[in-house]
C-alpha cells in the first residue's frame, strides 16, 4: 500500500537551524524533512501493505497554512498526541473541514483532493494510521458503530471530508501508541498480521471510549458547551441580559442551529438553562438587603416591571410576594414557594 498523501512544501536534507528538539528518527521508517519560513515539519512513515503507520512533528513559529494533496480517498485513524491549538484540515476552496483538537483522536475519511492544513504557532505531534478500506468490514461492525456510520457517510458524498465524534486519549490508547512506535516502526514481515490485529484493537478501544467510558464529544456538543459557558458567565457577572442572538453571532452560527444543538445534548432550551442559574441568584438577592429594582438590574432587566413578570411566570409569585412569604413563614401561601 503506497502512501497516498503528500505535503506541498520544500524538502530539505536537514534543518540548518533546528527550531525545536524533534524526536529521534524511528528505526524502520522513511523520513522526510520539510521547511519554509512558516514551518519545520518532520514526516516519518512505514508501509505494512494493508496500512501505513505515520508520525508527524511540526514546529510552527507563525500562523501557517500547509497544503496537502491526496492521490486517492482513504480512511485515517489520527491521534493528536500533542498540539498547541486545534489542527484544521479544510478541503481547498470549500468550507468542508475536520478539526483535530489537542489530546483527542478521530477516525476520518479523506477524499482525493487538495487541502489546506491550518496551524497556529506552536509545536505538534500527530500519529496516524492510513488504513485499507478492506479492513473496515461491515460484517464485523454493527449498525450504528462509528465506522459503519463513517462508511455510510462516505457513500453519500465521496468528495467530502468526514469525521467521527472525537474521543479522549487515555492510558490504554497511550500504551497502544507506544507499542506501535517501539515495535511496529521497526519493520519485520512477521509484524504485518500483528499490525492489523493492533488496528482492530484500536477500533475497539475507540468504540468503548466513545460509547461507554467517556462522554461523546461532537462538534455540536462543543458548540452547546460554549454557549452554556457564555450564559453562565453573563448571569454570574450580572447586569447583562442573556441575548441568545448575540451569543449565536459570536459563535458564528444561527440562533436556530445553536438552539437545536443545545436541546439535542442537554434536553432543554438555552433560556431554560439561563433560568436554571438565574432564578436561584434572583431569589437569594430578593431575600437580602437589595431592593426589587436593584435585583432586576442585576439580573439584566431594564425595568423592575419586566423582572416582576419574568419572576412570576416561572416561580408563581411576584417578587414582592416572594419576599413577604419568606418574612412571614406562617403565611398559608408558603406552599407556593419554590
Coordinates of C-alpha atoms in Angstrom, one line a residue:
X1 CA 0.0 0.0 0.0
X2 CA 1.6 3.3 -1.1
X3 CA 1.4 6.5 0.9
X4 CA -1.3 8.5 -0.8
X5 CA -0.8 11.9 0.7
X6 CA 2.0 14.4 0.4
X7 CA 2.7 17.9 1.7
X8 CA 3.3 20.7 -0.8
X9 CA 6.4 22.0 0.9
X10 CA 10.1 22.4 0.1
X11 CA 12.0 19.2 1.1
X12 CA 15.4 19.6 2.8
X13 CA 18.1 17.1 3.7
X14 CA 18.4 18.5 7.2
X15 CA 17.5 21.6 9.2
X16 CA 20.4 24.1 9.3
X17 CA 18.8 25.8 12.3
X18 CA 16.5 23.3 14.1
X19 CA 13.9 25.4 16.0
X20 CA 12.6 22.5 18.1
X21 CA 14.1 19.4 19.6
X22 CA 12.4 16.8 17.4
X23 CA 12.1 13.2 18.5
X24 CA 14.8 10.8 17.2
X25 CA 14.2 9.0 13.9
X26 CA 12.0 5.9 14.2
X27 CA 14.2 2.9 13.3
X28 CA 12.3 1.4 10.3
X29 CA 10.6 4.5 9.0
X30 CA 11.2 6.5 5.9
X31 CA 11.8 10.1 7.0
X32 CA 11.2 13.4 5.1
X33 CA 12.0 16.9 6.3
X34 CA 10.2 20.0 5.0
X35 CA 10.9 23.6 5.7
X36 CA 9.8 27.1 4.8
X37 CA 9.7 30.3 6.9
X38 CA 6.4 29.3 8.5
X39 CA 7.1 25.7 9.5
X40 CA 9.6 22.9 10.1
X41 CA 7.9 19.5 9.5
X42 CA 9.2 16.0 10.1
X43 CA 7.3 13.2 8.4
X44 CA 8.0 9.5 9.1
X45 CA 6.1 6.5 7.9
X46 CA 6.3 2.8 7.3
X47 CA 4.4 0.6 4.9
X48 CA 2.7 -2.6 6.2
X49 CA 0.7 -3.4 3.0
X50 CA -2.8 -3.0 4.4
X51 CA -1.9 0.0 6.4
X52 CA 0.7 2.8 6.7
X53 CA 1.8 4.0 10.1
X54 CA 3.0 7.6 10.2
X55 CA 4.2 10.2 12.7
X56 CA 4.3 13.9 12.1
X57 CA 6.2 16.5 14.1
X58 CA 6.0 20.2 13.4
X59 CA 7.3 23.5 14.8
X60 CA 5.2 26.5 13.7
X61 CA 6.6 30.0 14.5
X62 CA 3.7 31.9 13.0
X63 CA 0.2 31.3 11.6
X64 CA 0.6 28.7 8.9
X65 CA -1.3 27.1 6.1
X66 CA 0.3 23.9 4.8
X67 CA -1.0 22.5 1.5
X68 CA -1.8 18.8 1.4
X69 CA -2.6 16.7 -1.7
X70 CA -4.1 13.2 -1.7
X71 CA -3.9 10.8 -4.6
X72 CA -6.9 8.7 -3.6
X73 CA -9.6 8.5 -0.9
X74 CA -8.6 6.9 2.3
X75 CA -9.5 6.2 5.9
X76 CA -7.2 7.6 8.6
X77 CA -7.2 7.0 12.3
X78 CA -5.5 10.1 13.7
X79 CA -4.2 10.7 17.2
X80 CA -3.3 14.3 18.1
X81 CA -0.7 13.4 20.8
X82 CA 0.3 17.0 21.3
X83 CA -0.9 20.2 19.8
X84 CA -0.7 23.8 20.9
X85 CA -4.0 24.5 19.2
X86 CA -6.6 22.8 17.1
X87 CA -5.5 21.5 13.7
X88 CA -8.0 22.3 11.0
X89 CA -7.9 20.3 7.7
X90 CA -10.0 22.1 5.1
X91 CA -10.8 21.0 1.6
X92 CA -9.2 23.6 -0.7
X93 CA -11.7 26.2 -1.8
X94 CA -14.6 25.0 0.3
X95 CA -15.8 25.2 3.9
X96 CA -15.7 21.4 4.3
X97 CA -13.3 20.6 7.1
X98 CA -12.3 18.3 10.0
X99 CA -10.9 19.6 13.3
X100 CA -8.2 17.7 15.3
X101 CA -8.2 19.0 18.9
X102 CA -5.3 18.5 21.3
X103 CA -5.3 15.1 23.1
X104 CA -8.2 13.8 21.0
X105 CA -8.3 11.2 18.3
X106 CA -10.7 10.8 15.3
X107 CA -11.4 8.4 12.5
X108 CA -11.7 10.3 9.3
X109 CA -12.4 9.8 5.6
X110 CA -10.3 12.0 3.4
X111 CA -11.2 12.1 -0.3
X112 CA -8.9 12.6 -3.2
X113 CA -8.3 16.3 -3.4
X114 CA -6.2 19.3 -2.3
X115 CA -6.4 20.5 1.3
X116 CA -5.3 23.4 3.5
X117 CA -3.9 22.4 6.9
X118 CA -4.4 25.4 9.2
X119 CA -1.9 25.6 12.1
X120 CA -1.5 28.2 14.9
X121 CA 2.0 28.9 16.3
X122 CA 3.3 26.1 18.5
X123 CA 4.6 22.5 18.4
X124 CA 2.6 19.5 17.1
X125 CA 3.0 15.7 17.4
X126 CA 0.5 13.6 15.5
X127 CA 0.3 9.8 15.0
X128 CA -1.7 8.3 12.2
X129 CA -2.8 5.1 10.6
X130 CA -3.7 5.2 6.9
X131 CA -6.0 2.1 6.6
X132 CA -7.0 -0.1 3.7
X133 CA -10.8 0.2 3.4
X134 CA -11.0 -3.6 3.3
X135 CA -10.1 -3.6 7.0
X136 CA -13.3 -1.8 7.8
X137 CA -15.8 -4.6 7.1
X138 CA -19.5 -4.3 7.6
X139 CA -19.7 -7.9 8.8
X140 CA -17.6 -7.0 11.8
X141 CA -19.0 -3.7 12.8
X142 CA -22.7 -3.5 13.9
X143 CA -25.2 -0.9 12.6
X144 CA -24.6 2.3 14.5
X145 CA -20.9 1.6 15.1
X146 CA -18.9 4.7 14.4
X147 CA -17.0 3.0 11.5
X148 CA -20.3 1.9 9.9
X149 CA -21.6 5.5 10.2
X150 CA -18.5 6.8 8.6
X151 CA -18.6 4.4 5.7
X152 CA -22.3 5.2 5.1
X153 CA -21.5 9.0 5.1
X154 CA -18.7 8.4 2.6
X155 CA -21.0 6.6 0.3
X156 CA -23.4 9.5 0.3
X157 CA -20.8 12.0 -0.9
X158 CA -17.4 10.7 -1.8
X159 CA -16.0 14.1 -2.3
X160 CA -16.4 15.4 1.2
X161 CA -14.3 15.1 4.4
X162 CA -15.9 13.1 7.2
X163 CA -15.0 12.8 10.8
X164 CA -16.3 10.6 13.6
X165 CA -17.2 12.0 17.0
X166 CA -14.0 12.6 19.0
X167 CA -12.8 10.6 21.9
X168 CA -10.1 11.3 24.5
X169 CA -6.7 9.6 24.5
X170 CA -6.2 8.0 27.9
X171 CA -3.8 5.4 29.3
X172 CA -4.9 2.4 27.3
X173 CA -4.6 4.2 24.0
X174 CA -1.3 5.7 25.0
X175 CA 0.0 2.2 25.7
X176 CA -1.1 1.1 22.2
X177 CA 0.5 4.1 20.5
X178 CA 3.8 3.4 22.4
X179 CA 3.7 -0.2 21.3
X180 CA 3.2 0.9 17.7
X181 CA 6.2 3.3 18.0
X182 CA 8.6 0.9 19.7
X183 CA 7.7 -2.3 18.0
X184 CA 6.0 -1.8 14.6
X185 CA 8.0 1.1 13.3
X186 CA 10.9 -1.4 13.4
X187 CA 9.8 -3.2 10.2
X188 CA 9.5 -7.0 10.2
X189 CA 7.5 -9.2 7.9
X190 CA 6.2 -11.1 10.9
X191 CA 4.7 -7.9 12.2
X192 CA 2.2 -7.5 9.3
X193 CA -0.6 -9.6 10.9
X194 CA 0.1 -8.1 14.3
X195 CA -0.3 -4.6 12.9
X196 CA -3.7 -5.4 11.5
X197 CA -4.7 -7.0 14.9
X198 CA -3.4 -3.9 16.7
X199 CA -5.6 -1.7 14.5
X200 CA -8.7 -3.7 15.2
X201 CA -7.9 -3.3 18.9
X202 CA -7.6 0.4 18.5
X203 CA -11.0 0.4 16.8
X204 CA -12.5 -1.5 19.8
X205 CA -10.8 0.9 22.2
X206 CA -12.2 3.9 20.3
X207 CA -15.7 2.4 20.4
X208 CA -15.6 1.7 24.1
X209 CA -14.3 5.2 24.8
X210 CA -16.9 6.8 22.6
X211 CA -19.9 4.9 23.8
X212 CA -19.1 3.6 27.3
X213 CA -16.3 5.1 29.4
X214 CA -16.2 8.6 28.1
X215 CA -18.6 11.3 27.1
X216 CA -19.2 11.5 23.4
X217 CA -17.8 14.8 22.2
X218 CA -19.2 16.0 18.9
X219 CA -18.9 19.4 17.1
X220 CA -22.5 20.2 18.0
X221 CA -21.8 19.4 21.7
X222 CA -18.7 21.6 21.8
X223 CA -20.9 24.4 20.4
X224 CA -23.6 23.8 23.0
X225 CA -21.0 23.7 25.8
X226 CA -19.5 27.0 24.6
X227 CA -23.0 28.6 24.7
X228 CA -23.6 27.3 28.2
X229 CA -20.3 28.7 29.4
X230 CA -21.1 32.1 27.9
X231 CA -24.6 32.1 29.5
X232 CA -23.1 31.1 32.9
X233 CA -20.6 33.9 32.7
X234 CA -23.2 36.5 31.7
X235 CA -25.5 35.5 34.5
X236 CA -22.8 35.4 37.2
X237 CA -21.2 38.6 36.1
X238 CA -24.6 40.3 36.4
X239 CA -26.1 43.5 35.0
X240 CA -26.4 42.0 31.5
X241 CA -29.2 40.5 29.5
X242 CA -28.7 37.0 28.1
X243 CA -29.1 37.6 24.4
X244 CA -29.2 34.3 22.5
X245 CA -28.9 36.0 19.1
X246 CA -25.7 37.8 20.2
X247 CA -24.2 34.5 21.6
X248 CA -25.0 32.8 18.2
X249 CA -23.4 35.6 16.3
X250 CA -20.2 35.4 18.5
X251 CA -20.1 31.6 17.8
X252 CA -20.7 32.2 14.0
X253 CA -23.9 30.1 13.8
X254 CA -27.6 30.9 13.5
X255 CA -29.9 31.1 16.5
X256 CA -31.9 28.1 15.3
X257 CA -28.8 25.9 14.9
X258 CA -27.4 26.9 18.3
X259 CA -30.8 26.2 19.9
X260 CA -31.0 22.7 18.2
X261 CA -27.5 21.7 19.2
X262 CA -28.2 22.7 22.9
X263 CA -31.5 20.9 23.1
X264 CA -30.1 17.8 21.4
X265 CA -27.4 17.4 24.0
X266 CA -29.0 18.9 27.2
X267 CA -32.7 18.3 26.7
X268 CA -33.5 21.9 27.5
X269 CA -33.6 25.3 25.7
X270 CA -30.8 27.9 26.2
X271 CA -33.3 30.1 28.0
X272 CA -34.3 27.2 30.4
X273 CA -30.6 26.9 31.2
X274 CA -30.4 30.6 31.8
X275 CA -33.4 30.3 34.2
X276 CA -31.7 27.3 36.0
X277 CA -28.9 29.5 37.1
X278 CA -30.5 33.0 37.1
X279 CA -33.5 32.2 39.4
X280 CA -31.5 31.0 42.4
X281 CA -29.4 34.2 42.3
X282 CA -32.5 36.3 41.9
X283 CA -34.2 34.6 44.9
X284 CA -31.1 34.9 47.0
X285 CA -30.8 38.7 46.3
X286 CA -34.5 39.3 46.9
X287 CA -34.1 38.0 50.4
X288 CA -31.0 40.1 51.1
X289 CA -30.8 43.9 51.6
X290 CA -31.3 44.7 47.9
X291 CA -34.4 46.4 46.5
X292 CA -36.5 44.7 43.8
X293 CA -35.3 47.3 41.4
X294 CA -31.6 46.6 42.2
X295 CA -32.2 42.8 41.8
X296 CA -33.9 43.4 38.5
X297 CA -30.9 45.5 37.3
X298 CA -28.5 42.8 38.5
X299 CA -30.5 40.2 36.6
X300 CA -30.2 42.1 33.3
X301 CA -33.7 43.7 33.2
X302 CA -34.0 47.4 32.3
X303 CA -37.2 47.8 34.3
X304 CA -38.5 46.2 37.5
X305 CA -41.8 45.5 35.9
X306 CA -40.2 43.3 33.3
X307 CA -38.4 41.4 36.0
X308 CA -41.5 41.0 38.1
X309 CA -43.4 39.5 35.1
X310 CA -40.5 37.2 34.4
X311 CA -40.2 36.0 38.0
X312 CA -44.0 35.5 38.5
X313 CA -44.2 33.4 35.3
X314 CA -41.5 31.0 36.5
X315 CA -42.0 31.0 40.2
X316 CA -45.7 31.6 40.5
X317 CA -45.2 34.6 42.8
X318 CA -44.3 38.2 42.2
X319 CA -41.0 39.3 43.8
X320 CA -42.8 41.3 46.5
X321 CA -45.0 38.3 47.4
X322 CA -41.9 36.0 47.5
X323 CA -40.2 38.4 49.9
X324 CA -43.3 38.7 52.1
X325 CA -43.8 35.0 52.4
X326 CA -40.3 34.4 53.5
X327 CA -40.5 37.2 56.0
X328 CA -43.7 35.6 57.4
X329 CA -43.1 31.9 57.5
X330 CA -46.5 31.1 59.0
X331 CA -48.3 32.5 55.9
X332 CA -50.6 30.0 54.3
X333 CA -49.2 30.8 50.9
X334 CA -45.9 29.2 51.8
X335 CA -47.0 26.1 50.0
X336 CA -46.4 28.0 46.7
X337 CA -42.8 28.9 47.4
X338 CA -40.4 27.3 45.1

